PDB file of C-alpha atoms in Angstrom:
ATOM      1  CA  UNK A 136      39.316 151.487 116.416  1.00 73.00           C
ATOM      2  CA  UNK A 137      36.363 151.660 118.603  1.00 89.00           C
ATOM      3  CA  UNK A 138      32.918 152.468 116.892  1.00 95.00           C
ATOM      4  CA  UNK A 139      29.529 155.013 117.296  1.00 97.00           C
ATOM      5  CA  UNK A 140      26.703 155.084 116.223  1.00 97.00           C
ATOM      6  CA  UNK A 141      25.096 158.783 115.696  1.00 98.00           C
ATOM      7  CA  UNK A 142      21.133 159.172 116.240  1.00 97.00           C
ATOM      8  CA  UNK A 143      19.949 162.846 114.559  1.00 97.00           C
ATOM      9  CA  UNK A 144      16.177 162.918 115.043  1.00 97.00           C
ATOM     10  CA  UNK A 145      15.885 165.890 112.993  1.00 96.00           C
ATOM     11  CA  UNK A 146      18.507 166.040 110.314  1.00 96.00           C
ATOM     12  CA  UNK A 147      18.430 168.482 107.453  1.00 96.00           C
ATOM     13  CA  UNK A 148      19.420 168.696 104.022  1.00 97.00           C
ATOM     14  CA  UNK A 149      22.130 172.021 104.140  1.00 93.00           C
ATOM     15  CA  UNK A 150      22.157 174.395 101.419  1.00 94.00           C
ATOM     16  CA  UNK A 151      24.601 176.959 101.175  1.00 90.00           C
ATOM     17  CA  UNK A 152      25.637 179.443  98.664  1.00 91.00           C
ATOM     18  CA  UNK A 153      27.421 182.620  98.064  1.00 93.00           C
ATOM     19  CA  UNK A 154      26.210 185.853  97.196  1.00 95.00           C
ATOM     20  CA  UNK A 155      27.444 189.493  96.241  1.00 95.00           C
ATOM     21  CA  UNK A 156      24.953 191.112  98.002  1.00 94.00           C
ATOM     22  CA  UNK A 157      21.605 190.170  99.974  1.00 93.00           C
ATOM     23  CA  UNK A 158      19.211 192.699  98.697  1.00 93.00           C
ATOM     24  CA  UNK A 159      15.335 192.115  99.677  1.00 91.00           C
ATOM     25  CA  UNK A 160      13.252 191.308  96.795  1.00 92.00           C
ATOM     26  CA  UNK A 161      15.596 191.120  94.133  1.00 91.00           C
ATOM     27  CA  UNK A 162      16.511 187.920  92.640  1.00 93.00           C
ATOM     28  CA  UNK A 163      19.947 187.231  93.598  1.00 93.00           C
ATOM     29  CA  UNK A 164      22.497 185.125  91.631  1.00 94.00           C
ATOM     30  CA  UNK A 165      24.078 181.913  93.520  1.00 95.00           C
ATOM     31  CA  UNK A 166      27.810 180.330  93.337  1.00 94.00           C
ATOM     32  CA  UNK A 167      29.349 177.628  94.888  1.00 92.00           C
ATOM     33  CA  UNK A 168      26.080 176.280  95.750  1.00 93.00           C
ATOM     34  CA  UNK A 169      26.654 172.934  97.787  1.00 91.00           C
ATOM     35  CA  UNK A 170      24.266 170.159  99.434  1.00 94.00           C
ATOM     36  CA  UNK A 171      25.217 168.045 102.105  1.00 93.00           C
ATOM     37  CA  UNK A 172      23.546 166.213 104.505  1.00 96.00           C
ATOM     38  CA  UNK A 173      22.838 167.484 108.271  1.00 94.00           C
ATOM     39  CA  UNK A 174      21.656 167.845 111.798  1.00 94.00           C
ATOM     40  CA  UNK A 175      23.692 167.240 114.973  1.00 93.00           C
ATOM     41  CA  UNK A 176      24.530 163.212 114.513  1.00 96.00           C
ATOM     42  CA  UNK A 177      25.252 163.898 111.113  1.00 97.00           C
ATOM     43  CA  UNK A 178      27.786 165.745 111.094  1.00 95.00           C
ATOM     44  CA  UNK A 179      29.489 164.162 114.161  1.00 97.00           C
ATOM     45  CA  UNK A 180      29.729 160.868 111.983  1.00 97.00           C
ATOM     46  CA  UNK A 181      30.872 162.828 108.889  1.00 96.00           C
ATOM     47  CA  UNK A 182      34.150 164.249 111.211  1.00 96.00           C
ATOM     48  CA  UNK A 183      34.199 160.883 112.839  1.00 97.00           C
ATOM     49  CA  UNK A 184      34.686 158.746 109.881  1.00 96.00           C
ATOM     50  CA  UNK A 185      37.147 161.493 108.187  1.00 95.00           C
ATOM     51  CA  UNK A 186      39.276 160.985 110.839  1.00 96.00           C
ATOM     52  CA  UNK A 187      39.332 157.285 110.567  1.00 95.00           C
ATOM     53  CA  UNK A 188      36.689 155.889 112.640  1.00 95.00           C
ATOM     54  CA  UNK A 189      33.577 153.656 112.485  1.00 96.00           C
ATOM     55  CA  UNK A 190      30.358 155.389 112.278  1.00 97.00           C
ATOM     56  CA  UNK A 191      26.624 154.230 111.066  1.00 97.00           C
ATOM     57  CA  UNK A 192      23.905 157.174 111.099  1.00 97.00           C
ATOM     58  CA  UNK A 193      20.875 156.417 112.686  1.00 98.00           C
ATOM     59  CA  UNK A 194      17.907 159.106 111.785  1.00 97.00           C
ATOM     60  CA  UNK A 195      14.209 159.809 110.606  1.00 97.00           C
ATOM     61  CA  UNK A 196      13.614 160.705 106.672  1.00 96.00           C
ATOM     62  CA  UNK A 197      10.553 161.043 104.594  1.00 98.00           C
ATOM     63  CA  UNK A 198       9.001 162.530 101.335  1.00 97.00           C
ATOM     64  CA  UNK A 199      11.054 163.458  98.624  1.00 97.00           C
ATOM     65  CA  UNK A 200      13.674 165.713 100.492  1.00 98.00           C
ATOM     66  CA  UNK A 201      13.820 162.090 102.712  1.00 97.00           C
ATOM     67  CA  UNK A 202      15.083 160.151  99.484  1.00 97.00           C
ATOM     68  CA  UNK A 203      18.085 163.106  98.595  1.00 97.00           C
ATOM     69  CA  UNK A 204      19.029 163.094 101.826  1.00 97.00           C
ATOM     70  CA  UNK A 205      19.871 159.304 101.868  1.00 97.00           C
ATOM     71  CA  UNK A 206      21.327 159.869  98.835  1.00 97.00           C
ATOM     72  CA  UNK A 207      23.566 162.711 100.461  1.00 97.00           C
ATOM     73  CA  UNK A 208      24.798 160.027 103.226  1.00 97.00           C
ATOM     74  CA  UNK A 209      25.068 157.445 100.331  1.00 97.00           C
ATOM     75  CA  UNK A 210      27.022 159.578  98.410  1.00 96.00           C
ATOM     76  CA  UNK A 211      29.325 159.820 101.453  1.00 95.00           C
ATOM     77  CA  UNK A 212      29.684 156.343 102.124  1.00 95.00           C
ATOM     78  CA  UNK A 213      28.016 156.736 104.935  1.00 96.00           C
ATOM     79  CA  UNK A 214      26.436 153.244 106.688  1.00 96.00           C
ATOM     80  CA  UNK A 215      23.097 154.629 107.265  1.00 97.00           C
ATOM     81  CA  UNK A 216      19.742 152.900 109.206  1.00 96.00           C
ATOM     82  CA  UNK A 217      16.362 154.698 109.074  1.00 96.00           C
ATOM     83  CA  UNK A 218      12.482 155.372 110.202  1.00 97.00           C
ATOM     84  CA  UNK A 219      10.639 156.276 107.374  1.00 97.00           C
ATOM     85  CA  UNK A 220       8.105 158.974 108.155  1.00 98.00           C
ATOM     86  CA  UNK A 221       4.726 160.461 106.750  1.00 98.00           C
ATOM     87  CA  UNK A 222       6.251 164.114 106.446  1.00 98.00           C
ATOM     88  CA  UNK A 223       9.231 165.302 104.297  1.00 98.00           C
ATOM     89  CA  UNK A 224      12.777 165.874 105.861  1.00 98.00           C
ATOM     90  CA  UNK A 225      14.030 170.108 106.438  1.00 97.00           C
ATOM     91  CA  UNK A 226      15.826 171.584 103.888  1.00 97.00           C
ATOM     92  CA  UNK A 227      18.126 174.502 105.718  1.00 95.00           C
ATOM     93  CA  UNK A 228      19.839 177.101 103.841  1.00 93.00           C
ATOM     94  CA  UNK A 229      23.230 179.576 104.272  1.00 90.00           C
ATOM     95  CA  UNK A 230      24.156 182.052 102.702  1.00 92.00           C
ATOM     96  CA  UNK A 231      27.401 183.893 102.651  1.00 90.00           C
ATOM     97  CA  UNK A 232      27.657 187.351 101.797  1.00 92.00           C
ATOM     98  CA  UNK A 233      31.037 188.355 100.025  1.00 92.00           C
ATOM     99  CA  UNK A 234      30.673 192.191 100.750  1.00 93.00           C
ATOM    100  CA  UNK A 235      30.356 191.812 104.388  1.00 92.00           C
ATOM    101  CA  UNK A 236      31.440 188.807 105.105  1.00 87.00           C
ATOM    102  CA  UNK A 237      28.172 187.799 106.875  1.00 88.00           C
ATOM    103  CA  UNK A 238      26.470 184.741 106.973  1.00 86.00           C
ATOM    104  CA  UNK A 239      22.451 184.547 107.465  1.00 91.00           C
ATOM    105  CA  UNK A 240      21.006 181.302 108.118  1.00 90.00           C
ATOM    106  CA  UNK A 241      17.335 180.142 107.158  1.00 93.00           C
ATOM    107  CA  UNK A 242      16.742 176.548 109.690  1.00 93.00           C
ATOM    108  CA  UNK A 243      12.856 175.602 109.510  1.00 94.00           C
ATOM    109  CA  UNK A 244      11.485 173.443 112.754  1.00 94.00           C
ATOM    110  CA  UNK A 245      11.417 170.422 110.762  1.00 95.00           C
ATOM    111  CA  UNK A 246       8.821 167.629 110.239  1.00 97.00           C
ATOM    112  CA  UNK A 247       6.464 166.612 113.039  1.00 98.00           C
ATOM    113  CA  UNK A 248       6.800 163.052 114.156  1.00 98.00           C
ATOM    114  CA  UNK A 249       3.516 160.408 115.347  1.00 97.00           C
ATOM    115  CA  UNK A 250       4.099 158.654 118.406  1.00 95.00           C
ATOM    116  CA  UNK A 251       4.104 155.496 115.740  1.00 97.00           C
ATOM    117  CA  UNK A 252       7.506 156.941 114.467  1.00 97.00           C
ATOM    118  CA  UNK A 253       8.859 157.672 118.128  1.00 96.00           C
ATOM    119  CA  UNK A 254       8.416 154.188 118.977  1.00 96.00           C
ATOM    120  CA  UNK A 255       9.844 153.020 115.620  1.00 96.00           C
ATOM    121  CA  UNK A 256      13.009 155.042 116.413  1.00 95.00           C
ATOM    122  CA  UNK A 257      13.297 153.235 119.937  1.00 95.00           C
ATOM    123  CA  UNK A 258      12.608 150.190 118.522  1.00 94.00           C
ATOM    124  CA  UNK A 259      16.094 151.198 116.204  1.00 92.00           C
ATOM    125  CA  UNK A 260      17.570 151.796 119.327  1.00 92.00           C
ATOM    126  CA  UNK A 261      17.259 148.187 121.046  1.00 91.00           C
ATOM    127  CA  UNK A 262      19.113 146.467 117.457  1.00 90.00           C
ATOM    128  CA  UNK A 263      22.417 149.448 117.425  1.00 93.00           C
ATOM    129  CA  UNK A 264      25.407 148.206 117.830  1.00 93.00           C
ATOM    130  CA  UNK A 265      28.557 150.711 119.275  1.00 96.00           C
ATOM    131  CA  UNK A 266      30.812 151.613 121.714  1.00 96.00           C
ATOM    132  CA  UNK A 267      29.640 154.981 121.741  1.00 97.00           C
ATOM    133  CA  UNK A 268      26.092 156.546 121.277  1.00 98.00           C
ATOM    134  CA  UNK A 269      26.014 159.897 120.014  1.00 98.00           C
ATOM    135  CA  UNK A 270      22.449 161.661 120.711  1.00 97.00           C
ATOM    136  CA  UNK A 271      22.692 165.157 119.085  1.00 94.00           C
ATOM    137  CA  UNK A 272      20.461 167.674 117.814  1.00 90.00           C
ATOM    138  CA  UNK A 273      17.509 169.138 118.529  1.00 87.00           C
ATOM    139  CA  UNK A 274      13.875 167.766 119.026  1.00 93.00           C
ATOM    140  CA  UNK A 275      11.615 167.868 115.967  1.00 95.00           C
ATOM    141  CA  UNK A 276       7.945 168.732 116.655  1.00 95.00           C
ATOM    142  CA  UNK A 277       5.954 165.825 117.983  1.00 96.00           C
ATOM    143  CA  UNK A 278       8.949 164.084 120.120  1.00 96.00           C
ATOM    144  CA  UNK A 279       8.787 164.469 124.132  1.00 95.00           C
ATOM    145  CA  UNK A 280      11.010 165.987 125.492  1.00 96.00           C
ATOM    146  CA  UNK A 281      11.813 162.967 127.637  1.00 96.00           C
ATOM    147  CA  UNK A 282      12.840 161.357 124.455  1.00 97.00           C
ATOM    148  CA  UNK A 283      16.921 161.240 125.511  1.00 96.00           C
ATOM    149  CA  UNK A 284      16.420 160.058 128.559  1.00 96.00           C
ATOM    150  CA  UNK A 285      14.226 156.645 127.767  1.00 96.00           C
ATOM    151  CA  UNK A 286      17.316 156.169 124.930  1.00 96.00           C
ATOM    152  CA  UNK A 287      19.862 156.565 127.646  1.00 95.00           C
ATOM    153  CA  UNK A 288      17.969 153.822 129.277  1.00 95.00           C
ATOM    154  CA  UNK A 289      17.289 151.431 126.755  1.00 95.00           C
ATOM    155  CA  UNK A 290      21.512 152.114 126.297  1.00 95.00           C
ATOM    156  CA  UNK A 291      22.411 151.581 129.778  1.00 93.00           C
ATOM    157  CA  UNK A 292      20.665 147.914 129.803  1.00 92.00           C
ATOM    158  CA  UNK A 293      23.075 147.229 127.292  1.00 91.00           C
ATOM    159  CA  UNK A 294      26.458 148.891 128.353  1.00 94.00           C
ATOM    160  CA  UNK A 295      26.315 151.154 125.545  1.00 96.00           C
ATOM    161  CA  UNK A 296      27.699 155.158 127.132  1.00 97.00           C
ATOM    162  CA  UNK A 297      25.614 157.828 126.167  1.00 98.00           C
ATOM    163  CA  UNK A 298      27.417 160.831 124.608  1.00 98.00           C
ATOM    164  CA  UNK A 299      24.673 163.986 124.609  1.00 98.00           C
ATOM    165  CA  UNK A 300      24.725 167.196 122.654  1.00 96.00           C
ATOM    166  CA  UNK A 301      21.081 168.964 122.920  1.00 95.00           C
ATOM    167  CA  UNK A 302      19.673 172.054 124.358  1.00 94.00           C
ATOM    168  CA  UNK A 303      16.572 173.455 126.023  1.00 94.00           C
ATOM    169  CA  UNK A 304      13.891 170.903 127.824  1.00 95.00           C
ATOM    170  CA  UNK A 305      15.595 167.561 125.988  1.00 96.00           C
ATOM    171  CA  UNK A 306      18.503 169.068 127.787  1.00 96.00           C
ATOM    172  CA  UNK A 307      17.038 169.386 131.356  1.00 96.00           C
ATOM    173  CA  UNK A 308      15.266 166.147 131.231  1.00 96.00           C
ATOM    174  CA  UNK A 309      18.328 164.097 130.266  1.00 97.00           C
ATOM    175  CA  UNK A 310      20.784 165.612 132.923  1.00 97.00           C
ATOM    176  CA  UNK A 311      18.039 165.701 135.628  1.00 96.00           C
ATOM    177  CA  UNK A 312      17.999 161.550 134.681  1.00 96.00           C
ATOM    178  CA  UNK A 313      21.454 161.582 134.772  1.00 96.00           C
ATOM    179  CA  UNK A 314      24.012 158.770 133.772  1.00 95.00           C
ATOM    180  CA  UNK A 315      25.408 160.654 130.800  1.00 97.00           C
ATOM    181  CA  UNK A 316      29.301 159.906 129.158  1.00 98.00           C
ATOM    182  CA  UNK A 317      29.588 163.175 127.836  1.00 98.00           C
ATOM    183  CA  UNK A 318      27.581 166.763 127.078  1.00 98.00           C
ATOM    184  CA  UNK A 319      28.931 169.156 125.008  1.00 97.00           C
ATOM    185  CA  UNK A 320      26.459 172.258 125.830  1.00 96.00           C
ATOM    186  CA  UNK A 321      27.577 175.463 124.712  1.00 95.00           C
ATOM    187  CA  UNK A 322      27.669 178.070 127.454  1.00 95.00           C
ATOM    188  CA  UNK A 323      24.268 180.087 126.501  1.00 95.00           C
ATOM    189  CA  UNK A 324      22.429 176.189 126.832  1.00 96.00           C
ATOM    190  CA  UNK A 325      24.112 175.872 130.089  1.00 97.00           C
ATOM    191  CA  UNK A 326      22.787 179.163 131.098  1.00 96.00           C
ATOM    192  CA  UNK A 327      19.525 178.028 130.100  1.00 95.00           C
ATOM    193  CA  UNK A 328      19.568 174.853 132.139  1.00 95.00           C
ATOM    194  CA  UNK A 329      20.992 176.331 135.420  1.00 96.00           C
ATOM    195  CA  UNK A 330      18.724 179.043 134.963  1.00 95.00           C
ATOM    196  CA  UNK A 331      21.999 180.982 135.944  1.00 95.00           C
ATOM    197  CA  UNK A 332      24.026 184.346 134.332  1.00 94.00           C
ATOM    198  CA  UNK A 333      27.590 182.276 134.080  1.00 94.00           C
ATOM    199  CA  UNK A 334      29.154 185.600 133.082  1.00 90.00           C
ATOM    200  CA  UNK A 335      32.652 184.248 133.741  1.00 92.00           C
ATOM    201  CA  UNK A 336      34.803 181.114 132.681  1.00 92.00           C
ATOM    202  CA  UNK A 337      35.200 180.385 136.663  1.00 94.00           C
ATOM    203  CA  UNK A 338      30.934 180.568 136.647  1.00 96.00           C
ATOM    204  CA  UNK A 339      30.908 178.216 134.136  1.00 96.00           C
ATOM    205  CA  UNK A 340      33.521 175.951 135.027  1.00 97.00           C
ATOM    206  CA  UNK A 341      31.525 175.448 138.732  1.00 97.00           C
ATOM    207  CA  UNK A 342      28.388 175.434 137.086  1.00 97.00           C
ATOM    208  CA  UNK A 343      29.807 172.206 134.633  1.00 98.00           C
ATOM    209  CA  UNK A 344      31.407 170.767 138.221  1.00 98.00           C
ATOM    210  CA  UNK A 345      28.085 170.740 139.510  1.00 98.00           C
ATOM    211  CA  UNK A 346      26.723 168.556 136.888  1.00 98.00           C
ATOM    212  CA  UNK A 347      29.716 165.967 137.766  1.00 98.00           C
ATOM    213  CA  UNK A 348      29.640 166.263 140.891  1.00 97.00           C
ATOM    214  CA  UNK A 349      25.646 165.058 140.692  1.00 97.00           C
ATOM    215  CA  UNK A 350      26.024 162.534 139.279  1.00 96.00           C
ATOM    216  CA  UNK A 351      24.329 163.899 135.375  1.00 97.00           C
ATOM    217  CA  UNK A 352      27.701 163.378 133.365  1.00 98.00           C
ATOM    218  CA  UNK A 353      30.540 162.107 133.502  1.00 98.00           C
ATOM    219  CA  UNK A 354      32.682 164.371 131.083  1.00 98.00           C
ATOM    220  CA  UNK A 355      31.097 167.944 130.786  1.00 98.00           C
ATOM    221  CA  UNK A 356      32.769 170.243 127.688  1.00 98.00           C
ATOM    222  CA  UNK A 357      31.469 173.511 127.473  1.00 97.00           C
ATOM    223  CA  UNK A 358      31.578 175.756 124.529  1.00 94.00           C
ATOM    224  CA  UNK A 359      31.891 178.791 124.802  1.00 92.00           C
ATOM    225  CA  UNK A 360      32.261 180.325 121.230  1.00 85.00           C
ATOM    226  CA  UNK A 361      35.452 182.903 120.048  1.00 84.00           C
ATOM    227  CA  UNK A 362      36.325 182.769 124.138  1.00 89.00           C
ATOM    228  CA  UNK A 363      37.474 178.830 124.146  1.00 91.00           C
ATOM    229  CA  UNK A 364      35.955 176.368 125.987  1.00 94.00           C
ATOM    230  CA  UNK A 365      36.074 174.468 129.622  1.00 97.00           C
ATOM    231  CA  UNK A 366      36.473 170.789 130.420  1.00 98.00           C
ATOM    232  CA  UNK A 367      34.808 169.490 134.125  1.00 98.00           C
ATOM    233  CA  UNK A 368      35.341 166.044 135.250  1.00 98.00           C
ATOM    234  CA  UNK A 369      35.645 164.353 138.711  1.00 97.00           C
ATOM    235  CA  UNK A 370      39.059 165.410 138.850  1.00 97.00           C
ATOM    236  CA  UNK A 371      38.708 169.414 138.382  1.00 97.00           C
ATOM    237  CA  UNK A 372      38.266 171.676 135.345  1.00 97.00           C
ATOM    238  CA  UNK A 373      40.209 173.049 132.312  1.00 96.00           C
ATOM    239  CA  UNK A 374      40.042 175.902 130.436  1.00 95.00           C
ATOM    240  CA  UNK A 375      41.005 176.703 127.015  1.00 92.00           C
ATOM    241  CA  UNK A 376      40.997 180.153 125.195  1.00 91.00           C
ATOM    242  CA  UNK A 377      40.019 179.765 121.760  1.00 85.00           C
ATOM    243  CA  UNK A 378      42.541 180.016 118.643  1.00 84.00           C
ATOM    244  CA  UNK A 379      42.703 183.598 116.771  1.00 80.00           C
ATOM    245  CA  UNK A 380      41.454 182.296 113.458  1.00 76.00           C
ATOM    246  CA  UNK A 381      39.365 184.425 110.723  1.00 70.00           C
ATOM    247  CA  UNK A 382      35.843 182.736 110.642  1.00 64.00           C
ATOM    248  CA  UNK A 383      34.203 181.718 106.875  1.00 64.00           C
ATOM    249  CA  UNK A 384      31.323 180.130 108.627  1.00 63.00           C
ATOM    250  CA  UNK A 385      30.306 179.096 112.239  1.00 68.00           C
ATOM    251  CA  UNK A 386      27.832 175.922 110.752  1.00 69.00           C
ATOM    252  CA  UNK A 387      28.607 172.422 112.352  1.00 72.00           C
ATOM    253  CA  UNK A 388      31.483 173.564 114.653  1.00 85.00           C
ATOM    254  CA  UNK A 389      30.024 172.346 117.826  1.00 91.00           C
ATOM    255  CA  UNK A 390      29.664 168.812 116.176  1.00 94.00           C
ATOM    256  CA  UNK A 391      33.398 168.878 114.879  1.00 93.00           C
ATOM    257  CA  UNK A 392      34.381 169.795 118.478  1.00 95.00           C
ATOM    258  CA  UNK A 393      32.442 166.994 120.012  1.00 97.00           C
ATOM    259  CA  UNK A 394      32.911 164.083 116.781  1.00 97.00           C
ATOM    260  CA  UNK A 395      37.253 165.040 117.090  1.00 96.00           C
ATOM    261  CA  UNK A 396      36.928 165.160 121.160  1.00 97.00           C
ATOM    262  CA  UNK A 397      35.244 161.491 121.255  1.00 97.00           C
ATOM    263  CA  UNK A 398      37.189 159.902 118.346  1.00 97.00           C
ATOM    264  CA  UNK A 399      40.435 161.371 120.564  1.00 97.00           C
ATOM    265  CA  UNK A 400      38.634 159.565 123.535  1.00 97.00           C
ATOM    266  CA  UNK A 401      38.178 156.242 121.554  1.00 96.00           C
ATOM    267  CA  UNK A 402      41.622 156.217 121.162  1.00 95.00           C
ATOM    268  CA  UNK A 403      42.387 155.706 124.686  1.00 95.00           C
ATOM    269  CA  UNK A 404      43.806 159.351 124.832  1.00 96.00           C
ATOM    270  CA  UNK A 405      42.936 160.853 128.252  1.00 96.00           C
ATOM    271  CA  UNK A 406      40.046 163.733 128.820  1.00 97.00           C
ATOM    272  CA  UNK A 407      41.788 166.903 128.226  1.00 96.00           C
ATOM    273  CA  UNK A 408      44.444 165.667 125.828  1.00 95.00           C
ATOM    274  CA  UNK A 409      41.112 164.605 123.726  1.00 97.00           C
ATOM    275  CA  UNK A 410      39.006 167.706 124.576  1.00 97.00           C
ATOM    276  CA  UNK A 411      42.482 169.865 123.171  1.00 96.00           C
ATOM    277  CA  UNK A 412      41.780 167.943 120.225  1.00 95.00           C
ATOM    278  CA  UNK A 413      38.243 168.997 120.379  1.00 95.00           C
ATOM    279  CA  UNK A 414      39.026 172.187 119.879  1.00 93.00           C
ATOM    280  CA  UNK A 415      41.310 171.676 117.131  1.00 93.00           C
ATOM    281  CA  UNK A 416      38.362 170.074 115.565  1.00 93.00           C
ATOM    282  CA  UNK A 417      35.354 172.956 116.031  1.00 92.00           C
ATOM    283  CA  UNK A 418      38.721 175.460 115.035  1.00 90.00           C
ATOM    284  CA  UNK A 419      39.157 173.997 112.055  1.00 90.00           C
ATOM    285  CA  UNK A 420      35.701 173.670 111.096  1.00 89.00           C
ATOM    286  CA  UNK A 421      35.026 177.365 111.181  1.00 80.00           C
ATOM    287  CA  UNK A 422      38.022 177.556 107.827  1.00 81.00           C
ATOM    288  CA  UNK A 423      35.675 175.935 105.669  1.00 69.00           C
ATOM    289  CA  UNK A 424      32.361 177.905 104.067  1.00 62.00           C
ATOM    290  CA  UNK A 425      29.154 176.490 104.507  1.00 59.00           C
ATOM    291  CA  UNK A 426      28.505 173.119 105.830  1.00 69.00           C
ATOM    292  CA  UNK A 427      31.799 172.081 105.371  1.00 74.00           C
ATOM    293  CA  UNK A 428      32.704 171.127 108.678  1.00 88.00           C
ATOM    294  CA  UNK A 429      36.566 170.075 110.102  1.00 88.00           C
ATOM    295  CA  UNK A 430      39.083 167.963 107.937  1.00 90.00           C
ATOM    296  CA  UNK A 431      41.909 166.154 109.129  1.00 92.00           C
ATOM    297  CA  UNK A 432      45.277 168.334 108.188  1.00 92.00           C
ATOM    298  CA  UNK A 433      43.949 170.877 109.634  1.00 91.00           C
ATOM    299  CA  UNK A 434      42.898 169.854 112.986  1.00 92.00           C
ATOM    300  CA  UNK A 435      45.929 168.179 113.400  1.00 92.00           C
ATOM    301  CA  UNK A 436      47.927 171.359 112.362  1.00 92.00           C
ATOM    302  CA  UNK A 437      45.590 173.150 114.903  1.00 92.00           C
ATOM    303  CA  UNK A 438      46.084 170.781 117.679  1.00 91.00           C
ATOM    304  CA  UNK A 439      49.932 171.947 117.592  1.00 87.00           C
ATOM    305  CA  UNK A 440      48.677 175.005 118.652  1.00 86.00           C
ATOM    306  CA  UNK A 441      45.889 174.272 121.014  1.00 83.00           C
ATOM    307  CA  UNK A 442      48.116 172.282 123.042  1.00 65.00           C
ATOM    308  CA  UNK A 443      50.417 175.146 123.435  1.00 68.00           C
ATOM    309  CA  UNK A 444      47.536 176.879 125.157  1.00 60.00           C
TER     310      UNK A 444
END
């Protein structure tokens, strides 16, 4: 089994609650409280590990919340290494309103990272030993937009493929530099990258193929939410419609998609089959409340349906 290392520059303690109704200024009693370690790379590692893969979590953490975050990873048995930072790790909240089925999400910007802390993180990458390296999540304040470019250069020196899931300027800088193995933007992130409307799956497929043709990424998997997803590779594009399921939470669905697709690739499955497996992973994630993410039994059951789509 091949291994992955994940980098999460802006991790979070994800707190989730159920309430009957959200009422302004009232004290609202919660139930089913859950506290889990989150952030893009952490979520990818959690699902990849559940599937039987070998993982290592690299991240930044600080303050009392950072110590709590470390403990949550230890409780899950996830191997970890971190850079200690001066400011505290952020805490995000997701509130499920039972009366309406709506989910309310509150996500802080996160701590400001110093130049010294950023340099220490790059030093950590020089020691990493894995078959795939996953850089996933937003950049916290203080880290330059080209950070993943520099990380990718360090990894290429050691022959480690870079898997990328980020947005905004960080996505643009990293793809422009090229050499990414797999990138997983959402439709909105791809529109922002191209500056185009991309109104149809065909438009999205053409934009994804342009990234492949330019040598910016070998595989481009674009998630379209309830519409499905598009895969682009040198041999062409594949569109798979989304499964019709009742969603309980959208938190971490993209991370579950990426983890399951990468797990299938690490097993030697061809990219189209791995892409379909990723679709099952994303669908399995939304079945669970809060940040429960995807579970193997649900993934396998849904994969049988995706394979027929």
